[in-house]
mmCIF file of C-alpha atoms in Angstrom:
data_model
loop_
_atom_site.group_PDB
_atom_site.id
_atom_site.type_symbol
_atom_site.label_atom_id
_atom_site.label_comp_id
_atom_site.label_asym_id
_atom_site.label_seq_id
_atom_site.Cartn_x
_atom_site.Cartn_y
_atom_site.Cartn_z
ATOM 1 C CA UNK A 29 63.055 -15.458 -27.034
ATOM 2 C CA UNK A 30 61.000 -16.530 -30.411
ATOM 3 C CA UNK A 31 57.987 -14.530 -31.141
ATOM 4 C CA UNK A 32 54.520 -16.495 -31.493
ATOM 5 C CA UNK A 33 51.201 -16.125 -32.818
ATOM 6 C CA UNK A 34 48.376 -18.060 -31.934
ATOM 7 C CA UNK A 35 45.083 -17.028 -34.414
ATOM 8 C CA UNK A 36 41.542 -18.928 -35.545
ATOM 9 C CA UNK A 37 39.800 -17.621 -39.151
ATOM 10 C CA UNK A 38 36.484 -18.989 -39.972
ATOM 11 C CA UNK A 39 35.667 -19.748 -43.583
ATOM 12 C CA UNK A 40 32.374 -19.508 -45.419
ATOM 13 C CA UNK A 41 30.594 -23.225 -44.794
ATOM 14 C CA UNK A 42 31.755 -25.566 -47.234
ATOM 15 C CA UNK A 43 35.375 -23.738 -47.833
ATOM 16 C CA UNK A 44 37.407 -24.645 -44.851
ATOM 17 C CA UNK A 45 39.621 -27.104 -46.428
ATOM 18 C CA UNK A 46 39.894 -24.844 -49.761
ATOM 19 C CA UNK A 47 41.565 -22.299 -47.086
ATOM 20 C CA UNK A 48 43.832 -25.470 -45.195
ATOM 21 C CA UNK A 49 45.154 -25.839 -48.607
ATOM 22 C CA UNK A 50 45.931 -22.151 -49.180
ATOM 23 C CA UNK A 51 47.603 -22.305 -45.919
ATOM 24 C CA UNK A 52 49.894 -24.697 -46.782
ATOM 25 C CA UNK A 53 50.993 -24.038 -49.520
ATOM 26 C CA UNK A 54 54.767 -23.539 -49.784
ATOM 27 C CA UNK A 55 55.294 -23.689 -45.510
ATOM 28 C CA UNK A 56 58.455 -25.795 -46.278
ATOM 29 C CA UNK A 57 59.572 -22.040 -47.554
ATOM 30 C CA UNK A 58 58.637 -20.077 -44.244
ATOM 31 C CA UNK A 59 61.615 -22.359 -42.619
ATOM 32 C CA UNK A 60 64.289 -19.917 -44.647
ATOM 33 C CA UNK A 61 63.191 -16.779 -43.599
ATOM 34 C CA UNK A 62 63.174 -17.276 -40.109
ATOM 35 C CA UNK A 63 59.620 -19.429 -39.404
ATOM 36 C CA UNK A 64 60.177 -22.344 -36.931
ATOM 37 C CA UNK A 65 56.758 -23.791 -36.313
ATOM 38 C CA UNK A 66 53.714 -23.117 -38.332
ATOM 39 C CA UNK A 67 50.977 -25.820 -37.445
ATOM 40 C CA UNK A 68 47.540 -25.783 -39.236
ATOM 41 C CA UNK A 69 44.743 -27.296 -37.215
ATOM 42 C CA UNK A 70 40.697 -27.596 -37.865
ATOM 43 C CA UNK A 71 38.312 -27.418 -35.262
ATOM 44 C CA UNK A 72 36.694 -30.786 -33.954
ATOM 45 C CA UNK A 73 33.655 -29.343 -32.844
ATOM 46 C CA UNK A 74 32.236 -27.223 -36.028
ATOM 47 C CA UNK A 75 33.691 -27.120 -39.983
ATOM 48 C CA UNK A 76 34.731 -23.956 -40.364
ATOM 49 C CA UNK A 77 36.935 -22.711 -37.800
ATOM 50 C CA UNK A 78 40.976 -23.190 -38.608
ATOM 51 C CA UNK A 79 43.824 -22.453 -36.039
ATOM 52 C CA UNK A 80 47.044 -21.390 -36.780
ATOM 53 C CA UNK A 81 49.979 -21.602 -34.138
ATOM 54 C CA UNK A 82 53.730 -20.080 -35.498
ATOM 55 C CA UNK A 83 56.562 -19.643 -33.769
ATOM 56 C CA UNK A 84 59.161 -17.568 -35.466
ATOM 57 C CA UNK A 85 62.945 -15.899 -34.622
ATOM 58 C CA UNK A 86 61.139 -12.491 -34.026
ATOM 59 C CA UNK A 87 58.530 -10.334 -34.961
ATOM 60 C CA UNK A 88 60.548 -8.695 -37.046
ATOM 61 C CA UNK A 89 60.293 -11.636 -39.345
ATOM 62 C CA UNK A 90 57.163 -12.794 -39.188
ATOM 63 C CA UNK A 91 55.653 -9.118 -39.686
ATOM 64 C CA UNK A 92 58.168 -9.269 -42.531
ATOM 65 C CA UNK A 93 57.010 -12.409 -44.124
ATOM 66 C CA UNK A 94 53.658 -11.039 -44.669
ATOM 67 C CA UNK A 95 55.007 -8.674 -46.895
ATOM 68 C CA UNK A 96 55.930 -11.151 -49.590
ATOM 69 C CA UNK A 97 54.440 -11.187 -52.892
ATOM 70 C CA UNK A 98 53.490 -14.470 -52.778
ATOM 71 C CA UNK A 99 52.349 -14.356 -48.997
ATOM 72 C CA UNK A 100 50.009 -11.250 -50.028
ATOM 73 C CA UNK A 101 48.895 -13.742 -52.988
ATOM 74 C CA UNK A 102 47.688 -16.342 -50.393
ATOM 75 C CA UNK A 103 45.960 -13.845 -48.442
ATOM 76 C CA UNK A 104 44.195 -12.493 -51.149
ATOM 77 C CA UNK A 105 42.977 -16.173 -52.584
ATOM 78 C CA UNK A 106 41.481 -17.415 -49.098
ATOM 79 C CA UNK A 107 39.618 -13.616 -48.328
ATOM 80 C CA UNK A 108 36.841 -14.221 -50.033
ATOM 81 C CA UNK A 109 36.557 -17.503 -48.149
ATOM 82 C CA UNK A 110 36.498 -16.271 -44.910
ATOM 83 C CA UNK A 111 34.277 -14.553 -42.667
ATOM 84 C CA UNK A 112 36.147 -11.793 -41.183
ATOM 85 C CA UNK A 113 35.971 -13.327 -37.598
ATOM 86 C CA UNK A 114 39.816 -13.607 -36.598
ATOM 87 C CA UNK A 115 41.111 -14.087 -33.442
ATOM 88 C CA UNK A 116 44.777 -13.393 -32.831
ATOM 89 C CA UNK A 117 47.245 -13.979 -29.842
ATOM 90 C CA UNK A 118 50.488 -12.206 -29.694
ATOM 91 C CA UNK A 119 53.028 -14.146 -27.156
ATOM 92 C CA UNK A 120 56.893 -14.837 -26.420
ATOM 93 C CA UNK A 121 57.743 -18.516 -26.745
ATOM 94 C CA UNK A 122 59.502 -19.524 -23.219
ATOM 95 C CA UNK A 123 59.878 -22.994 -23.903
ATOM 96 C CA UNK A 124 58.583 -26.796 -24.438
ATOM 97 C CA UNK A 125 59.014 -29.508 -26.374
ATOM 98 C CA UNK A 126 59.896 -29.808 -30.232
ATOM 99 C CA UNK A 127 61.346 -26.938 -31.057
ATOM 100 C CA UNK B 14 45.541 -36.769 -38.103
ATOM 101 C CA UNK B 15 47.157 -35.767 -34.673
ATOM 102 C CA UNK B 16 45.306 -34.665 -32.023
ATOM 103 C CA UNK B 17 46.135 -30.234 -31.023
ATOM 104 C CA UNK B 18 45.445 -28.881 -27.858
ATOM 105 C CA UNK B 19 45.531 -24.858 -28.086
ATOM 106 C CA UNK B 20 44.695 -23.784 -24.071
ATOM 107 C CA UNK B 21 45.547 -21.002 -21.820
ATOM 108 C CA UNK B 22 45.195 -20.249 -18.374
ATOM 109 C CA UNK B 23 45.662 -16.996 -16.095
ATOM 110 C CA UNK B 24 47.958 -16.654 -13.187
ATOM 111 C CA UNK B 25 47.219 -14.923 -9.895
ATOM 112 C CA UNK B 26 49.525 -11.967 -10.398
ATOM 113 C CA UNK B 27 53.284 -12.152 -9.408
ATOM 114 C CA UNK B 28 52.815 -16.100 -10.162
ATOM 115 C CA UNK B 29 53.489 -16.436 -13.680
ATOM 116 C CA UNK B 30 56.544 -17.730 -14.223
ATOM 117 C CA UNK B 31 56.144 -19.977 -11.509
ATOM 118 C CA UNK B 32 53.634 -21.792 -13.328
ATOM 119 C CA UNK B 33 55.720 -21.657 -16.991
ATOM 120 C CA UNK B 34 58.406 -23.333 -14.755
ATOM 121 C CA UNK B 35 56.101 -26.119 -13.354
ATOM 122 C CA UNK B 36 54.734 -26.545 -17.064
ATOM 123 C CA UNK B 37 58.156 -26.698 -18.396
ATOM 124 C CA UNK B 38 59.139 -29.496 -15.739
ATOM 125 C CA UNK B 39 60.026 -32.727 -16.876
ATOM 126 C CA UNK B 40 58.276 -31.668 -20.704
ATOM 127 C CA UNK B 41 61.373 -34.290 -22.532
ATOM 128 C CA UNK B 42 59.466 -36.904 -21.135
ATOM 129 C CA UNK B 43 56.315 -36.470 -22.582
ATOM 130 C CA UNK B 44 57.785 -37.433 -25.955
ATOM 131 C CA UNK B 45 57.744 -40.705 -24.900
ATOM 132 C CA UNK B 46 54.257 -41.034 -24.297
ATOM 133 C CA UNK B 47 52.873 -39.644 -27.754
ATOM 134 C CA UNK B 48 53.460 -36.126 -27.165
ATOM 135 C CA UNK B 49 55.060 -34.683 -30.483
ATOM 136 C CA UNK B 50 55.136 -31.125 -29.637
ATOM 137 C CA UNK B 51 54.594 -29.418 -26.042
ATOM 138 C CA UNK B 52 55.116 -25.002 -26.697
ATOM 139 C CA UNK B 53 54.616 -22.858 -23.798
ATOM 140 C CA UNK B 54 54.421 -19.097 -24.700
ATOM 141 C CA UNK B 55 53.507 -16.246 -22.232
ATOM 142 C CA UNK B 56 51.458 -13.628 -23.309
ATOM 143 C CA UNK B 57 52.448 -9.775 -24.893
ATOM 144 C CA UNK B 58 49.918 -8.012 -23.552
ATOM 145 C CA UNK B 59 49.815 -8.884 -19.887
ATOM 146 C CA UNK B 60 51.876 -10.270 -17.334
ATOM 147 C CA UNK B 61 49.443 -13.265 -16.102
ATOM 148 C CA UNK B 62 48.109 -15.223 -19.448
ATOM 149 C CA UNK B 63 49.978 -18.341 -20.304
ATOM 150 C CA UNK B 64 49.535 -20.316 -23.758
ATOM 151 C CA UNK B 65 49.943 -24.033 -23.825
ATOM 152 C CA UNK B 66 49.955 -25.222 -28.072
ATOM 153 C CA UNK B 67 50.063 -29.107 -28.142
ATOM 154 C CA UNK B 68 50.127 -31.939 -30.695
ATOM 155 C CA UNK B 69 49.623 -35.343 -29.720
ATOM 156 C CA UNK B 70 49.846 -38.469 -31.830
ATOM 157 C CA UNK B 71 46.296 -39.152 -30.373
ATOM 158 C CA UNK B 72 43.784 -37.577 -28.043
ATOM 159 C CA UNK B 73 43.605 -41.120 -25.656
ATOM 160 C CA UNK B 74 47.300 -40.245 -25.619
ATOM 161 C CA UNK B 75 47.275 -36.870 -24.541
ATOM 162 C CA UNK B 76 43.850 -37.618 -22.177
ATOM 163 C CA UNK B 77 45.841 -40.583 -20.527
ATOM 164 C CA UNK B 78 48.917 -38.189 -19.587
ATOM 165 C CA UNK B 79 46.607 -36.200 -17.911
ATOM 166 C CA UNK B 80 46.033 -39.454 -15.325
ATOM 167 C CA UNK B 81 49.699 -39.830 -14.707
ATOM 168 C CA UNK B 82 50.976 -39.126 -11.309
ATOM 169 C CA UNK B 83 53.774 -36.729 -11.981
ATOM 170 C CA UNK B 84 50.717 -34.739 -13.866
ATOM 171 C CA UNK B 85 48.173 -34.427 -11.458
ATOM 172 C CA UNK B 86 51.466 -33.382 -9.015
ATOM 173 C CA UNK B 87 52.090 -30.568 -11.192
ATOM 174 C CA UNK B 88 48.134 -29.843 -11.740
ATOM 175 C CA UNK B 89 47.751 -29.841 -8.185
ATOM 176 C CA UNK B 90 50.895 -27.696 -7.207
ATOM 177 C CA UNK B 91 50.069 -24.880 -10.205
ATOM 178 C CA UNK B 92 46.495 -24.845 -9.566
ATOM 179 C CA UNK B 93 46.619 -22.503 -6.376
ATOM 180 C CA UNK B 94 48.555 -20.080 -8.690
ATOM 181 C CA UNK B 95 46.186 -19.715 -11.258
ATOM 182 C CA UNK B 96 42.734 -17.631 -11.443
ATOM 183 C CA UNK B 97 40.652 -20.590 -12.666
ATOM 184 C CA UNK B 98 39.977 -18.799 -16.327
ATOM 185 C CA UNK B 99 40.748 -21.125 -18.602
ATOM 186 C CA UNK B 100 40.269 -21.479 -22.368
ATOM 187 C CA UNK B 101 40.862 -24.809 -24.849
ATOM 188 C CA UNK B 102 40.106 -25.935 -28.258
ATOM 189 C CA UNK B 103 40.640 -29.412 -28.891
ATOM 190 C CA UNK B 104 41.280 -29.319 -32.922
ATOM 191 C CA UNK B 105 42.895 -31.589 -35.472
ATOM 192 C CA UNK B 106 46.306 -30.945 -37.046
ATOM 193 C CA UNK B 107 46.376 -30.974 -40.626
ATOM 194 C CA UNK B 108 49.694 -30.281 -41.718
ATOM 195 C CA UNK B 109 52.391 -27.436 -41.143
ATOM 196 C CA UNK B 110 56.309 -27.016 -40.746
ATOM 197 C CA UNK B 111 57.916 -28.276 -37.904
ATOM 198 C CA UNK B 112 55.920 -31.134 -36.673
#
């Protein structure tokens, strides 16, 4: 069954949508290499906490996709933007709508 | 933007699936009411925590299928099942693959 990941990242005030950007960047992309659901959501109650749900083939891939060059490039353009407090949810996709 | 839901909820032990298949019940039709993408995911670390990840065309959307019969049925038949820790974050959805 696909592998997802449910995390949260909080940026420094004022930088949240820099990082939304960053995150979006090139998702069309993620769809070749195994990525079927990657939504990018902002809190409603503060402005600086961003979820990210993903669903993906398997682990395999997604662990794998983090590995890219230009993944590792994204990554390294929103650190200094965030905090450092991540949450992250490791769970097996049984099933739903719009997938 | 579209209204996200990211929620989970813990299952007296041995009930798990139960729930999922009481979530999963009757999910097509919620597509009709605003509901763009309903994903159920069970967690990879313990055999009780569910994951609900939502995205609704609106919250009064996704608040008013909360009121509908066949919902409070399934509230009220999954609720004995679970161990009444919940968690939600009601967020915004700004963009992604998939949706």
């Amino acid at each position: 069954m696909p592998y997802g990941y449910i995390g949260s990242m909080k940026s420094t005030p004022g930088h949240r949508d820099e990082v939304v950007d960053i995150l979006l960047r090139g998702v069309e992309g993620l769809r070749l290499i195994g990525c079927q659901l990657y939504v990018v959501s902002v809190s409603d109650t503060d402005d600086v906490t961003i979820w990210v749900s993903e669903v993906w083939e398997s682990k395999e891939q997604h662990d794998a996709s983090l590995q890219l060059p230009e993944t590792r490039a994204a990554i390294n353009k929103a650190m200094p933007m965030l905090t450092g407090e991540f949450t992250g949810q490791e769970v097996t996709v049984v099933g739903g709508l719009g997938l």
